[in-house]
Amino acid sequence: MHALLFLFDDVAFVQTQDVPIRELWYFLPIGYLLTIAIETPVLLIGLSRKISVRQRLFCGVWLTACTYPIVVLVMPMLFSDWRRWQYLTVAEIFAPVAECALFWLVFHGTKDLTSRDWTESFVAIVVANLASFGAGEILNYYGWFGLL
């Protein structure tokens, strides 16, 4: 596992931990819109059918709104002296775990969700986060994030 994560240090990606906070603020709305454009369709398909389409759309926007600023603005400052793979590991574990917790807090008493519904929903949240992470890494590799 360590060897796989070590690969993230070998590529000349943008080191968000080294970027001035002002530039991260410029990037925040662009990255947020890109993230919800990727994650919302995954959540529309993957969240339990007992969650209405309107609520699934809301989850696509709201869950990311709760975690994205922490990943983009707070964590780079907290982990400025960490290697990139370490920062990414923490950030990409934090986001889906926090989003699953928020989802549970909102829906645990309001719907008749079975264990299968919860599992499907949590898997959808994790897959959505992996999809946006992967897309971000590809765009970063090809220099799309040149504004940083």
PDB file of C-alpha atoms in Angstrom:
ATOM      1  CA  MET A   1       0.000   0.000   0.000  1.00  0.00           C
ATOM      2  CA  HIS A   2       2.797   2.404   0.914  1.00  0.00           C
ATOM      3  CA  ALA A   3       4.421   1.845  -2.512  1.00  0.00           C
ATOM      4  CA  LEU A   4       1.170   2.750  -4.271  1.00  0.00           C
ATOM      5  CA  LEU A   5       0.736   5.915  -2.238  1.00  0.00           C
ATOM      6  CA  PHE A   6       4.400   6.790  -2.745  1.00  0.00           C
ATOM      7  CA  LEU A   7       3.687   7.120  -6.470  1.00  0.00           C
ATOM      8  CA  PHE A   8       1.727  10.292  -5.771  1.00  0.00           C
ATOM      9  CA  ASP A   9       4.973  11.990  -4.675  1.00  0.00           C
ATOM     10  CA  ASP A  10       6.805  11.159  -7.912  1.00  0.00           C
ATOM     11  CA  VAL A  11       4.534  13.172 -10.196  1.00  0.00           C
ATOM     12  CA  ALA A  12       4.875  16.946 -10.348  1.00  0.00           C
ATOM     13  CA  PHE A  13       1.322  17.674  -9.266  1.00  0.00           C
ATOM     14  CA  VAL A  14       0.281  20.972  -7.777  1.00  0.00           C
ATOM     15  CA  GLN A  15       1.226  20.838  -4.113  1.00  0.00           C
ATOM     16  CA  THR A  16      -1.846  22.370  -2.532  1.00  0.00           C
ATOM     17  CA  GLN A  17      -0.072  22.467   0.809  1.00  0.00           C
ATOM     18  CA  ASP A  18       2.437  24.964  -0.646  1.00  0.00           C
ATOM     19  CA  VAL A  19      -0.098  27.217  -2.380  1.00  0.00           C
ATOM     20  CA  PRO A  20      -0.886  30.548  -0.696  1.00  0.00           C
ATOM     21  CA  ILE A  21      -4.325  30.484   0.950  1.00  0.00           C
ATOM     22  CA  ARG A  22      -5.480  33.376  -1.236  1.00  0.00           C
ATOM     23  CA  GLU A  23      -5.025  31.247  -4.357  1.00  0.00           C
ATOM     24  CA  LEU A  24      -6.873  28.360  -2.746  1.00  0.00           C
ATOM     25  CA  TRP A  25      -9.827  30.719  -2.203  1.00  0.00           C
ATOM     26  CA  TYR A  26      -9.765  31.534  -5.944  1.00  0.00           C
ATOM     27  CA  PHE A  27      -9.787  27.834  -6.752  1.00  0.00           C
ATOM     28  CA  LEU A  28     -12.533  26.908  -4.254  1.00  0.00           C
ATOM     29  CA  PRO A  29     -15.636  27.784  -6.350  1.00  0.00           C
ATOM     30  CA  ILE A  30     -14.234  26.200  -9.522  1.00  0.00           C
ATOM     31  CA  GLY A  31     -13.221  23.026  -7.748  1.00  0.00           C
ATOM     32  CA  TYR A  32     -16.510  22.879  -5.863  1.00  0.00           C
ATOM     33  CA  LEU A  33     -18.590  23.139  -9.046  1.00  0.00           C
ATOM     34  CA  LEU A  34     -16.453  20.500 -10.751  1.00  0.00           C
ATOM     35  CA  THR A  35     -16.778  18.218  -7.733  1.00  0.00           C
ATOM     36  CA  ILE A  36     -20.562  18.438  -7.540  1.00  0.00           C
ATOM     37  CA  ALA A  37     -20.784  17.963 -11.323  1.00  0.00           C
ATOM     38  CA  ILE A  38     -19.007  14.630 -10.879  1.00  0.00           C
ATOM     39  CA  GLU A  39     -20.441  13.477  -7.558  1.00  0.00           C
ATOM     40  CA  THR A  40     -24.114  14.399  -7.950  1.00  0.00           C
ATOM     41  CA  PRO A  41     -24.826  11.985 -10.846  1.00  0.00           C
ATOM     42  CA  VAL A  42     -23.168   9.167  -8.872  1.00  0.00           C
ATOM     43  CA  LEU A  43     -25.363   9.964  -5.877  1.00  0.00           C
ATOM     44  CA  LEU A  44     -28.497  10.213  -8.035  1.00  0.00           C
ATOM     45  CA  ILE A  45     -27.866   6.667  -9.244  1.00  0.00           C
ATOM     46  CA  GLY A  46     -26.353   5.153  -6.108  1.00  0.00           C
ATOM     47  CA  LEU A  47     -28.267   6.481  -3.117  1.00  0.00           C
ATOM     48  CA  SER A  48     -31.201   4.420  -1.897  1.00  0.00           C
ATOM     49  CA  ARG A  49     -34.385   4.764  -3.930  1.00  0.00           C
ATOM     50  CA  LYS A  50     -36.158   5.518  -0.667  1.00  0.00           C
ATOM     51  CA  ILE A  51     -34.414   8.893  -0.801  1.00  0.00           C
ATOM     52  CA  SER A  52     -36.344  11.131  -3.203  1.00  0.00           C
ATOM     53  CA  VAL A  53     -34.669  12.493  -6.343  1.00  0.00           C
ATOM     54  CA  ARG A  54     -34.909  15.985  -4.889  1.00  0.00           C
ATOM     55  CA  GLN A  55     -33.166  14.835  -1.709  1.00  0.00           C
ATOM     56  CA  ARG A  56     -30.482  12.994  -3.717  1.00  0.00           C
ATOM     57  CA  LEU A  57     -29.822  16.184  -5.712  1.00  0.00           C
ATOM     58  CA  PHE A  58     -29.625  18.109  -2.456  1.00  0.00           C
ATOM     59  CA  CYS A  59     -27.133  15.558  -1.083  1.00  0.00           C
ATOM     60  CA  GLY A  60     -24.954  16.036  -4.171  1.00  0.00           C
ATOM     61  CA  VAL A  61     -24.641  19.744  -3.447  1.00  0.00           C
ATOM     62  CA  TRP A  62     -24.831  19.819   0.353  1.00  0.00           C
ATOM     63  CA  LEU A  63     -22.507  16.964   1.342  1.00  0.00           C
ATOM     64  CA  THR A  64     -19.702  18.414  -0.784  1.00  0.00           C
ATOM     65  CA  ALA A  65     -20.418  21.907   0.552  1.00  0.00           C
ATOM     66  CA  CYS A  66     -19.781  20.596   4.059  1.00  0.00           C
ATOM     67  CA  THR A  67     -16.468  18.829   3.370  1.00  0.00           C
ATOM     68  CA  TYR A  68     -14.894  20.543   0.358  1.00  0.00           C
ATOM     69  CA  PRO A  69     -13.822  23.767   2.106  1.00  0.00           C
ATOM     70  CA  ILE A  70     -12.127  21.713   4.820  1.00  0.00           C
ATOM     71  CA  VAL A  71     -10.246  19.606   2.263  1.00  0.00           C
ATOM     72  CA  VAL A  72      -9.258  22.580   0.078  1.00  0.00           C
ATOM     73  CA  LEU A  73      -8.709  25.385   2.600  1.00  0.00           C
ATOM     74  CA  VAL A  74      -8.104  23.928   6.058  1.00  0.00           C
ATOM     75  CA  MET A  75      -6.208  20.695   5.483  1.00  0.00           C
ATOM     76  CA  PRO A  76      -3.503  22.208   3.240  1.00  0.00           C
ATOM     77  CA  MET A  77      -2.601  24.569   6.080  1.00  0.00           C
ATOM     78  CA  LEU A  78      -2.727  21.850   8.738  1.00  0.00           C
ATOM     79  CA  PHE A  79      -0.596  19.454   6.715  1.00  0.00           C
ATOM     80  CA  SER A  80       1.765  21.898   5.037  1.00  0.00           C
ATOM     81  CA  ASP A  81       4.840  19.942   6.091  1.00  0.00           C
ATOM     82  CA  TRP A  82       3.452  16.527   5.148  1.00  0.00           C
ATOM     83  CA  ARG A  83       4.210  14.681   1.928  1.00  0.00           C
ATOM     84  CA  ARG A  84       1.513  14.911  -0.719  1.00  0.00           C
ATOM     85  CA  TRP A  85       0.416  11.288  -0.418  1.00  0.00           C
ATOM     86  CA  GLN A  86      -0.076  11.744   3.331  1.00  0.00           C
ATOM     87  CA  TYR A  87      -2.233  14.829   2.824  1.00  0.00           C
ATOM     88  CA  LEU A  88      -4.257  13.046   0.122  1.00  0.00           C
ATOM     89  CA  THR A  89      -4.740   9.984   2.310  1.00  0.00           C
ATOM     90  CA  VAL A  90      -6.128  12.043   5.189  1.00  0.00           C
ATOM     91  CA  ALA A  91      -8.249  14.282   2.948  1.00  0.00           C
ATOM     92  CA  GLU A  92      -9.692  11.445   0.882  1.00  0.00           C
ATOM     93  CA  ILE A  93     -10.587   9.415   3.952  1.00  0.00           C
ATOM     94  CA  PHE A  94     -12.017  12.409   5.801  1.00  0.00           C
ATOM     95  CA  ALA A  95     -14.396  13.487   3.004  1.00  0.00           C
ATOM     96  CA  PRO A  96     -16.424  10.272   2.518  1.00  0.00           C
ATOM     97  CA  VAL A  97     -16.408   9.410   6.232  1.00  0.00           C
ATOM     98  CA  ALA A  98     -17.700  12.872   7.135  1.00  0.00           C
ATOM     99  CA  GLU A  99     -20.263  12.784   4.311  1.00  0.00           C
ATOM    100  CA  CYS A 100     -21.521   9.345   5.392  1.00  0.00           C
ATOM    101  CA  ALA A 101     -21.871  10.646   8.951  1.00  0.00           C
ATOM    102  CA  LEU A 102     -23.767  13.734   7.774  1.00  0.00           C
ATOM    103  CA  PHE A 103     -26.012  11.579   5.562  1.00  0.00           C
ATOM    104  CA  TRP A 104     -26.754   9.307   8.524  1.00  0.00           C
ATOM    105  CA  LEU A 105     -27.516  12.278  10.790  1.00  0.00           C
ATOM    106  CA  VAL A 106     -30.034  13.649   8.301  1.00  0.00           C
ATOM    107  CA  PHE A 107     -31.777  10.414   7.299  1.00  0.00           C
ATOM    108  CA  HIS A 108     -31.483   8.025  10.254  1.00  0.00           C
ATOM    109  CA  GLY A 109     -34.883   8.816  11.745  1.00  0.00           C
ATOM    110  CA  THR A 110     -36.804  10.056   8.730  1.00  0.00           C
ATOM    111  CA  LYS A 111     -36.867   7.117   6.337  1.00  0.00           C
ATOM    112  CA  ASP A 112     -37.477   3.412   6.703  1.00  0.00           C
ATOM    113  CA  LEU A 113     -34.002   2.523   5.464  1.00  0.00           C
ATOM    114  CA  THR A 114     -32.839  -1.084   5.730  1.00  0.00           C
ATOM    115  CA  SER A 115     -29.251  -2.184   6.244  1.00  0.00           C
ATOM    116  CA  ARG A 116     -29.043  -2.716   2.504  1.00  0.00           C
ATOM    117  CA  ASP A 117     -30.259   0.861   1.845  1.00  0.00           C
ATOM    118  CA  TRP A 118     -27.625   2.255   4.223  1.00  0.00           C
ATOM    119  CA  THR A 119     -24.901   0.145   2.634  1.00  0.00           C
ATOM    120  CA  GLU A 120     -25.911   1.212  -0.889  1.00  0.00           C
ATOM    121  CA  SER A 121     -25.967   4.850   0.157  1.00  0.00           C
ATOM    122  CA  PHE A 122     -22.604   4.751   1.937  1.00  0.00           C
ATOM    123  CA  VAL A 123     -21.007   2.937  -1.002  1.00  0.00           C
ATOM    124  CA  ALA A 124     -22.449   5.570  -3.366  1.00  0.00           C
ATOM    125  CA  ILE A 125     -20.942   8.358  -1.246  1.00  0.00           C
ATOM    126  CA  VAL A 126     -17.528   6.664  -1.255  1.00  0.00           C
ATOM    127  CA  VAL A 127     -17.679   5.991  -5.021  1.00  0.00           C
ATOM    128  CA  ALA A 128     -18.716   9.607  -5.686  1.00  0.00           C
ATOM    129  CA  ASN A 129     -15.726  10.853  -3.702  1.00  0.00           C
ATOM    130  CA  LEU A 130     -13.358   8.464  -5.483  1.00  0.00           C
ATOM    131  CA  ALA A 131     -14.712   9.608  -8.852  1.00  0.00           C
ATOM    132  CA  SER A 132     -14.148  13.287  -8.098  1.00  0.00           C
ATOM    133  CA  PHE A 133     -10.710  12.557  -6.638  1.00  0.00           C
ATOM    134  CA  GLY A 134      -9.736  10.609  -9.759  1.00  0.00           C
ATOM    135  CA  ALA A 135     -11.021  13.310 -12.084  1.00  0.00           C
ATOM    136  CA  GLY A 136      -9.181  15.960 -10.097  1.00  0.00           C
ATOM    137  CA  GLU A 137      -5.935  14.012 -10.287  1.00  0.00           C
ATOM    138  CA  ILE A 138      -6.299  13.565 -14.059  1.00  0.00           C
ATOM    139  CA  LEU A 139      -7.064  17.244 -14.593  1.00  0.00           C
ATOM    140  CA  ASN A 140      -4.193  18.192 -12.316  1.00  0.00           C
ATOM    141  CA  TYR A 141      -1.818  15.904 -14.228  1.00  0.00           C
ATOM    142  CA  TYR A 142      -2.685  17.598 -17.520  1.00  0.00           C
ATOM    143  CA  GLY A 143      -2.248  21.062 -16.042  1.00  0.00           C
ATOM    144  CA  TRP A 144      -5.909  22.094 -16.005  1.00  0.00           C
ATOM    145  CA  PHE A 145      -5.399  23.595 -12.559  1.00  0.00           C
ATOM    146  CA  GLY A 146      -2.995  26.144 -14.022  1.00  0.00           C
ATOM    147  CA  LEU A 147      -4.656  28.946 -12.112  1.00  0.00           C
ATOM    148  CA  LEU A 148      -2.744  27.709  -9.080  1.00  0.00           C
TER     149      LEU A 148
END
